[in-house]
Backbone as JSON, one array per atom type, in Angstrom:
{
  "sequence": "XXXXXXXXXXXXXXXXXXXXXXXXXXXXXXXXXXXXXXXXXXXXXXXXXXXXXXXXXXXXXXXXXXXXXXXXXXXXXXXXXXXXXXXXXXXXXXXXXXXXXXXXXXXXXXXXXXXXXXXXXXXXXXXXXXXXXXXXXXXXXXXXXXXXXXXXXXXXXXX",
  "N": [[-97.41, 61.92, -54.14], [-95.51, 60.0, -56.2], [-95.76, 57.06, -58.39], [-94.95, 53.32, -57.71], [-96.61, 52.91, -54.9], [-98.53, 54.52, -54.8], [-101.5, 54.32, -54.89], [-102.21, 53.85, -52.43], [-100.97, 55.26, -49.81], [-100.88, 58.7, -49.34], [-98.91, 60.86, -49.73], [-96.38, 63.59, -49.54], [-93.4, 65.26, -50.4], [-92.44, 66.92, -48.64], [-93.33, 66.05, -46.38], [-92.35, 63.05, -46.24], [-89.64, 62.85, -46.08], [-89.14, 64.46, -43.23], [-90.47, 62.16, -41.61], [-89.19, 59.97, -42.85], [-86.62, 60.89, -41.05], [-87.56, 61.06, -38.31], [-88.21, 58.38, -38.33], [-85.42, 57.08, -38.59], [-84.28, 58.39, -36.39], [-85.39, 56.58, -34.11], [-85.09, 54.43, -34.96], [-86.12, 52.44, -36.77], [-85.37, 53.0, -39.22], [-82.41, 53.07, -41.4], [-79.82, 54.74, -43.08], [-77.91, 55.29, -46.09], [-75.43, 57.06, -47.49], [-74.96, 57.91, -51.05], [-72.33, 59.15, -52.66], [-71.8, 61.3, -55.81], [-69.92, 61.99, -58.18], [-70.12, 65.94, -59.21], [-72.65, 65.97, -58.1], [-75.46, 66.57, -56.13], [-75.12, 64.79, -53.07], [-77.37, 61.79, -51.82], [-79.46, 60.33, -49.96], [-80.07, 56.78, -48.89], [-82.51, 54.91, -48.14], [-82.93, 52.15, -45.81], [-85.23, 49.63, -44.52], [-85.29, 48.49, -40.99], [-85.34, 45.71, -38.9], [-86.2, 45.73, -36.32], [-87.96, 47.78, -37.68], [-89.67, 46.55, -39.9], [-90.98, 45.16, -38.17], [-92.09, 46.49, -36.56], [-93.9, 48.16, -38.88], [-95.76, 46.02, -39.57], [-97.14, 45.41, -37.47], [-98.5, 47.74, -37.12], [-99.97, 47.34, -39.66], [-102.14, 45.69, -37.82], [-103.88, 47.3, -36.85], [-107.62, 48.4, -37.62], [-108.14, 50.03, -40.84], [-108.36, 53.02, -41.96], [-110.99, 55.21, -42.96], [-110.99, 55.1, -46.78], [-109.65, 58.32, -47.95], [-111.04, 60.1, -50.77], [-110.94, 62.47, -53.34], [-112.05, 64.06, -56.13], [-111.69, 66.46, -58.5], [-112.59, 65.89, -61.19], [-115.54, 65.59, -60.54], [-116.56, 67.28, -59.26], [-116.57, 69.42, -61.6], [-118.42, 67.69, -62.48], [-120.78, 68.03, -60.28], [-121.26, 70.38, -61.22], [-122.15, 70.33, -63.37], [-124.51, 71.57, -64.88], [-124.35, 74.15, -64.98], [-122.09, 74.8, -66.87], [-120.84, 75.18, -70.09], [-120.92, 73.07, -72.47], [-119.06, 71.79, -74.0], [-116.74, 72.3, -72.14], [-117.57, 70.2, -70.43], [-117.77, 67.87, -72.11], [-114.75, 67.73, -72.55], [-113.87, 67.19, -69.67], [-114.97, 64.84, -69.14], [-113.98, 63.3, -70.92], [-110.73, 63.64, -70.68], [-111.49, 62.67, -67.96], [-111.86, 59.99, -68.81], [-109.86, 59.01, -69.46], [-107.73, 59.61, -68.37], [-108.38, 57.31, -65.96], [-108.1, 54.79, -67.68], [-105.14, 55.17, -68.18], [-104.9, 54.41, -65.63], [-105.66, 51.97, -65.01], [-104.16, 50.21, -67.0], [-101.4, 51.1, -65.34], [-101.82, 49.83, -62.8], [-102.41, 46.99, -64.07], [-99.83, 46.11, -65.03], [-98.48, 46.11, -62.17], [-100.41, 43.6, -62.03], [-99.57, 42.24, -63.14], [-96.67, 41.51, -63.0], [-94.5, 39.16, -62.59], [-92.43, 39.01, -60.6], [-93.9, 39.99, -58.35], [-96.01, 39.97, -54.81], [-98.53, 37.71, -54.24], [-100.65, 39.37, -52.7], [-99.82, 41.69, -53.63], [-101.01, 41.65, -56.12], [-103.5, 41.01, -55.95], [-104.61, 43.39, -54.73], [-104.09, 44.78, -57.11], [-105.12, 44.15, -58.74], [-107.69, 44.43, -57.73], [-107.9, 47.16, -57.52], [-108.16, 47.28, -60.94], [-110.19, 46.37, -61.2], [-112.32, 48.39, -59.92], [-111.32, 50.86, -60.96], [-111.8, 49.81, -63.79], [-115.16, 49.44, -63.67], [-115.83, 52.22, -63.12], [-115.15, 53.4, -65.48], [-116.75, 52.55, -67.08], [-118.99, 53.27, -66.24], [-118.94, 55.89, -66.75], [-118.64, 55.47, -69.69], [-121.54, 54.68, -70.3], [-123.03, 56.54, -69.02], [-122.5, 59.03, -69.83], [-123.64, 60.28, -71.64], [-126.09, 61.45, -70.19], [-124.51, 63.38, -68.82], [-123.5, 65.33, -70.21], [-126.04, 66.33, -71.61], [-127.29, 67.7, -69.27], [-125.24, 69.76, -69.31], [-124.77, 73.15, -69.11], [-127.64, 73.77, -69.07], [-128.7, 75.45, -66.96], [-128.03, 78.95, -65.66], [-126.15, 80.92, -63.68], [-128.02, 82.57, -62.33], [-129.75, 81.12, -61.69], [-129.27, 79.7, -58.96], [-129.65, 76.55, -57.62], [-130.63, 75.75, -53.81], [-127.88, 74.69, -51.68], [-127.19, 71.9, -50.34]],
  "CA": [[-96.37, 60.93, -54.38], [-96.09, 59.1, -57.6], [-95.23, 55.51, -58.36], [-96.02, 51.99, -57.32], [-97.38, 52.54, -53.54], [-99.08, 55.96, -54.41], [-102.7, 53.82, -54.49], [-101.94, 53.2, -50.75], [-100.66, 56.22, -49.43], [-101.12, 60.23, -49.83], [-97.49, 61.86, -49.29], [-95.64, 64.58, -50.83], [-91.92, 65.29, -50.24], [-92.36, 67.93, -47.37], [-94.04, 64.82, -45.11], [-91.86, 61.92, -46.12], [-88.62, 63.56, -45.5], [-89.56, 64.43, -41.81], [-91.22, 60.75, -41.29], [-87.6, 59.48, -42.27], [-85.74, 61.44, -39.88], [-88.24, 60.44, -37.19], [-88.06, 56.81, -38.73], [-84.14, 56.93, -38.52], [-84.04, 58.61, -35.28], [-86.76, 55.73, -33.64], [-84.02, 53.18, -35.12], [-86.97, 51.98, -37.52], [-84.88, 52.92, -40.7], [-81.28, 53.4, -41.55], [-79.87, 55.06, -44.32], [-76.5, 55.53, -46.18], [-75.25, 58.61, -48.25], [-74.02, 57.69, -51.84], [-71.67, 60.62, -53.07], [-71.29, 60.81, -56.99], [-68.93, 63.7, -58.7], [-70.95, 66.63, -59.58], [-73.89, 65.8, -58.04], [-75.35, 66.33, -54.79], [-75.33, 63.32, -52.46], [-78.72, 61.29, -51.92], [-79.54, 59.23, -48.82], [-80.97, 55.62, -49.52], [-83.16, 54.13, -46.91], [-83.27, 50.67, -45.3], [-85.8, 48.94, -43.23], [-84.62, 47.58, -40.29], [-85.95, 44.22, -38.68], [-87.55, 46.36, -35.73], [-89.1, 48.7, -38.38], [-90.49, 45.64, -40.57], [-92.32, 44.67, -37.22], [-93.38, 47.84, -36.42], [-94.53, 48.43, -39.53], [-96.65, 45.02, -39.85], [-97.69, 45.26, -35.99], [-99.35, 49.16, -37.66], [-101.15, 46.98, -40.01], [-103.08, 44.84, -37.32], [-105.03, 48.21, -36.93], [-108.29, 48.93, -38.78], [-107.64, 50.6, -42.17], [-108.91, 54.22, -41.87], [-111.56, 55.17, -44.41], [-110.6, 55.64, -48.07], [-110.13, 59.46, -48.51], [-111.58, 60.24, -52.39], [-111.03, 63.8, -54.01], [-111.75, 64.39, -57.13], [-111.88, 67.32, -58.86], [-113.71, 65.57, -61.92], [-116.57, 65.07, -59.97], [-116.81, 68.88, -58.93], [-117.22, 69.54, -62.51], [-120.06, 66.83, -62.98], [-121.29, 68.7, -59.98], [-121.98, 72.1, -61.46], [-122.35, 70.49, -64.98], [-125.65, 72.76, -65.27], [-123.6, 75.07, -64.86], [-120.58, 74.69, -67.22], [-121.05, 75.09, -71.15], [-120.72, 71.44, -72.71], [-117.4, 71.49, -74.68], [-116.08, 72.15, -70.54], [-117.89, 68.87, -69.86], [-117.05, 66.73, -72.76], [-113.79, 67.69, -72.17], [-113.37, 66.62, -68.38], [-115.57, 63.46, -69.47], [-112.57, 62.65, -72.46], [-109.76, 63.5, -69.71], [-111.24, 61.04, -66.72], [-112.15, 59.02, -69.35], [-108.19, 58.8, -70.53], [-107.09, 58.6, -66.87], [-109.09, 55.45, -65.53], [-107.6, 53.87, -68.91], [-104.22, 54.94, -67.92], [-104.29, 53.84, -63.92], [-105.86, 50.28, -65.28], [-102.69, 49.81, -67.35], [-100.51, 50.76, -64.32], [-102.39, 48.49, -61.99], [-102.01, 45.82, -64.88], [-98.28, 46.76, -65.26], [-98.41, 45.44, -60.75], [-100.99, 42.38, -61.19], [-98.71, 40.72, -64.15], [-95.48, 41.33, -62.53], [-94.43, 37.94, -61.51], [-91.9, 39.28, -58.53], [-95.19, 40.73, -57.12], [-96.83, 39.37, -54.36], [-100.32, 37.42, -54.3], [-100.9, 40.51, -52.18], [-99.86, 43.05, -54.77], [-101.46, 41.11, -57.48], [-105.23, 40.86, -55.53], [-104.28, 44.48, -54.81], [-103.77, 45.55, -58.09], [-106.9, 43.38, -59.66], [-109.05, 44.98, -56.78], [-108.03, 48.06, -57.97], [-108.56, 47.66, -61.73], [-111.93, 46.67, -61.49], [-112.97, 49.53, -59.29], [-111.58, 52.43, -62.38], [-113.33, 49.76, -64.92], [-116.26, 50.01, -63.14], [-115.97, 53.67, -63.46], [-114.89, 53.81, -66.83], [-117.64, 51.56, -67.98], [-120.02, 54.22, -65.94], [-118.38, 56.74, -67.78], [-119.16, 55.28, -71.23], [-123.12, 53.94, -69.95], [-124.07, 57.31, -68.45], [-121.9, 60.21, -70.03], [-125.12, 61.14, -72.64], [-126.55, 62.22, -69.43], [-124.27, 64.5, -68.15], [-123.39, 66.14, -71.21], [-127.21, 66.61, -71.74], [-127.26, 68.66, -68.6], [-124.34, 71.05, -69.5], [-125.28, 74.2, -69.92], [-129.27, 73.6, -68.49], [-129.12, 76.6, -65.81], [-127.35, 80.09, -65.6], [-125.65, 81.34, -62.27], [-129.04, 83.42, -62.1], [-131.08, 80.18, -61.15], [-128.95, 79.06, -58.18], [-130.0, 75.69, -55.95], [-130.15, 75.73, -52.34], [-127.18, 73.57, -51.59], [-127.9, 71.11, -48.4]],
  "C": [[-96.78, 60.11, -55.59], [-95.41, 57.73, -57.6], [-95.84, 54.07, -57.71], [-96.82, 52.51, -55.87], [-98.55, 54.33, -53.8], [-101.09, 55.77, -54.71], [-102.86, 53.79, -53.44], [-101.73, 54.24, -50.07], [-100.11, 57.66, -50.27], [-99.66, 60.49, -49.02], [-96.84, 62.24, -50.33], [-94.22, 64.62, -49.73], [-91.79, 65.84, -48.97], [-92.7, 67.23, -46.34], [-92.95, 63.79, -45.47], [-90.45, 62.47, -45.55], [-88.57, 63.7, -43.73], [-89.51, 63.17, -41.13], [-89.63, 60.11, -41.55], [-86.78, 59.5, -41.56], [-86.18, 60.49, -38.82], [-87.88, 58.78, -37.18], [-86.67, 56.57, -38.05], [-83.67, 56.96, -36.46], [-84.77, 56.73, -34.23], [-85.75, 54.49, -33.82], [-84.91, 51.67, -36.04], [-86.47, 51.81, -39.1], [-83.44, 53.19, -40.95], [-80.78, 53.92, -42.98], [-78.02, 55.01, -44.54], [-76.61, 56.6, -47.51], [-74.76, 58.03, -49.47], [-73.87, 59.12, -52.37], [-71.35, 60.6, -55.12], [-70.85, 61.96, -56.96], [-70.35, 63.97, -59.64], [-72.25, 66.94, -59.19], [-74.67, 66.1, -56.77], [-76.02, 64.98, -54.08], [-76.92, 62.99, -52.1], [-78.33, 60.24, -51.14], [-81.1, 57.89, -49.58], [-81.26, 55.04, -48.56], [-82.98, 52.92, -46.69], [-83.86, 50.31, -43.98], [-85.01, 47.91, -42.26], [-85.32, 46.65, -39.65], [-86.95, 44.96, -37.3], [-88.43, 47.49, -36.22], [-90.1, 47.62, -39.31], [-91.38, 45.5, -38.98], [-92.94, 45.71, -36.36], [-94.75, 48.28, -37.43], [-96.15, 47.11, -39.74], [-97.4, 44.89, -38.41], [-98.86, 46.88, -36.62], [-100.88, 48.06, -38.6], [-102.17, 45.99, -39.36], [-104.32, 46.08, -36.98], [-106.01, 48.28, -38.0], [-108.33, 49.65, -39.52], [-108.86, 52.25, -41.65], [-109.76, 54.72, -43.25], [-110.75, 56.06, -45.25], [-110.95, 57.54, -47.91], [-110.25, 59.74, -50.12], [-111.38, 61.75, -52.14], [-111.18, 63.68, -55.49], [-112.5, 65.62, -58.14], [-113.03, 67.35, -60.47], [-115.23, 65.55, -61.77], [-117.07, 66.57, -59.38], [-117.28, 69.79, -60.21], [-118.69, 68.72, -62.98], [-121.21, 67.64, -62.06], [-122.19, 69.95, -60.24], [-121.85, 71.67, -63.19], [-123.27, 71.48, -65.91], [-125.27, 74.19, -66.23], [-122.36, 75.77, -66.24], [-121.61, 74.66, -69.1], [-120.49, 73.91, -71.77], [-119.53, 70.91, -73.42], [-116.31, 71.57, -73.33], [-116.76, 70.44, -70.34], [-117.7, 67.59, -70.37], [-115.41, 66.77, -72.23], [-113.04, 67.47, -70.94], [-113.72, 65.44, -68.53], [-114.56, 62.47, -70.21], [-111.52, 62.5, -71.49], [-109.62, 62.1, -68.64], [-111.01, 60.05, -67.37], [-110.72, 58.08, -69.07], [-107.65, 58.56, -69.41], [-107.3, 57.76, -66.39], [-108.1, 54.62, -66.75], [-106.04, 53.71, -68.45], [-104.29, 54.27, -66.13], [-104.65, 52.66, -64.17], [-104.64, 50.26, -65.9], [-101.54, 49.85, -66.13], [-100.46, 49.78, -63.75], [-102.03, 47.07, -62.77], [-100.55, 45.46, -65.08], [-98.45, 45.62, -63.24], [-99.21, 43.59, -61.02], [-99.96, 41.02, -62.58], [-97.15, 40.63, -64.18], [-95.48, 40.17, -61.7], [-93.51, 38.02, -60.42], [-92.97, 39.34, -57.77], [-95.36, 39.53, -56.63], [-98.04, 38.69, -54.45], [-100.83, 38.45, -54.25], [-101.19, 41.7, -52.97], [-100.94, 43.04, -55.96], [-103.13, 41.26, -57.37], [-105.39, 42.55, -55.66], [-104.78, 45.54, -55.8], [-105.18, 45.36, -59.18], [-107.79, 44.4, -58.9], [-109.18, 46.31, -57.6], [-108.46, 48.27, -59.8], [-110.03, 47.04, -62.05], [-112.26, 47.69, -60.73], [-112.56, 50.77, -60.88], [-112.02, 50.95, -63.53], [-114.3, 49.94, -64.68], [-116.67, 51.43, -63.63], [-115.68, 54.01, -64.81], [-116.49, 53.04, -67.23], [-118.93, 52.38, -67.25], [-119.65, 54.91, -66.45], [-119.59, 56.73, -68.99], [-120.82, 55.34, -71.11], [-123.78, 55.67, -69.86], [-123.33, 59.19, -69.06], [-122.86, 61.42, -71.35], [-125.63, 61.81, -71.7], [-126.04, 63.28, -68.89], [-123.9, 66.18, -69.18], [-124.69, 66.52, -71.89], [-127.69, 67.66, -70.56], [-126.71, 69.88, -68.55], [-125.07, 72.13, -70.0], [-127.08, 74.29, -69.66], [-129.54, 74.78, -67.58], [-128.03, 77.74, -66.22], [-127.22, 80.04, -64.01], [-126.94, 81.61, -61.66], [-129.76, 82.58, -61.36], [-130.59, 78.84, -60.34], [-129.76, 77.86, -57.5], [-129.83, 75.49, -55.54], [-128.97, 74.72, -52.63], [-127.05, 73.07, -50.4], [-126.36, 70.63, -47.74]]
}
C-alpha cells in the first residue's frame, strides 16, 4: 500500500478489499457507490461512530513488533560476495530512498491540518531513515571495501 498511512500498516489490495466487506458487514464502515459516465463505479468508505470506537478501543492493545524487510540489507549481507559496482549501486539506491521517505515524512510533520500525533509521528520517523542515511554515508567505505573479498568457493557456515 502506498501513501500517507503506508508507515503504519502493510496491505495490498487483495487484503483491504475483504477487510471492507467484513468492516461493512460488522456495521464498522459504510460506503456509497459514485457512478460517473464511462467509467466503472467506485465505492467510497465511511467510518462509522461504532467503527471509530472500535477502532481506538484496537489501539488500547500493545503494538505488535515492527516487522523490517529489506532487501538492501540482503545485499550488504553477501557483499563478499557481490562484485562492487552491485554494491555501490544498492548503497546509491538506499542511499536515494531514505532521502526520499525523509521528504515524505517532512511533507506529514509540516502539514498544519496534521495532528500533534501525525507530526511526532512523522519527526519519529525522519530521524530513524537520517540515522540510517547518516550510517550510510559514515560506514559505506566499509562495505564497498568488502565487495568482491570471497568467491562462492569459500562459503561461511551460516548460524
Amino acid at each position: 500500500m502506498d501513501g500517507k498511512y503506508s508507515h503504519f500498516v502493510d496491505a495490498s489490495f487483495g487484503s483491504i478489499y475483504p477487510a471492507l466487506n467484513r468492516l461493512e458487514v460488522d456495521g464498522l464502515v459504510t460506503f456509497r457507490e459514485i457512478v460517473e459516465p464511462g467509467k466503472p463505479g467506485r465505492k467510497v468508505y465511511s467510518i462509522t461512530p461504532e467503527g471509530r470506537d472500535h477502532f481506538l478501543q484496537a489501539l488500547h492493545e500493545p503494538p505488535s513488533k515492527d516487522i523490517f524487510r529489506s532487501e538492501f540489507l540482503m545485499i550488504a549481507m553477501c557483499a563478499e560476495f557481490l562484485p562492487r559496482d552491485v554494491v555501490v549501486k544498492a548503497l546509491d539506491v538506499r542511499a536515494e530512498q531514505l532521502r526520499a521517505e525523509i521528504d515524505l515524512l517532512r511533507g506529514f510533520a509540516d502539514d498544519e491540518k496534521a495532528t500533534q500525533g501525525i507530526r511526532w509521528a512523522a519527526t519519529y520517523g525522519m530521524d530513524c531513515m537520517s540515522n540510517s542515511l547518516n550510517y550510510l554515508k559514515e560506514k559505506r567505505g566499509e562495505l564497498e571495501a568488502l565487495a568482491g573479498s570471497k568467491t562462492l568457493a569459500q562459503p561461511e557456515a551460516a548460524e
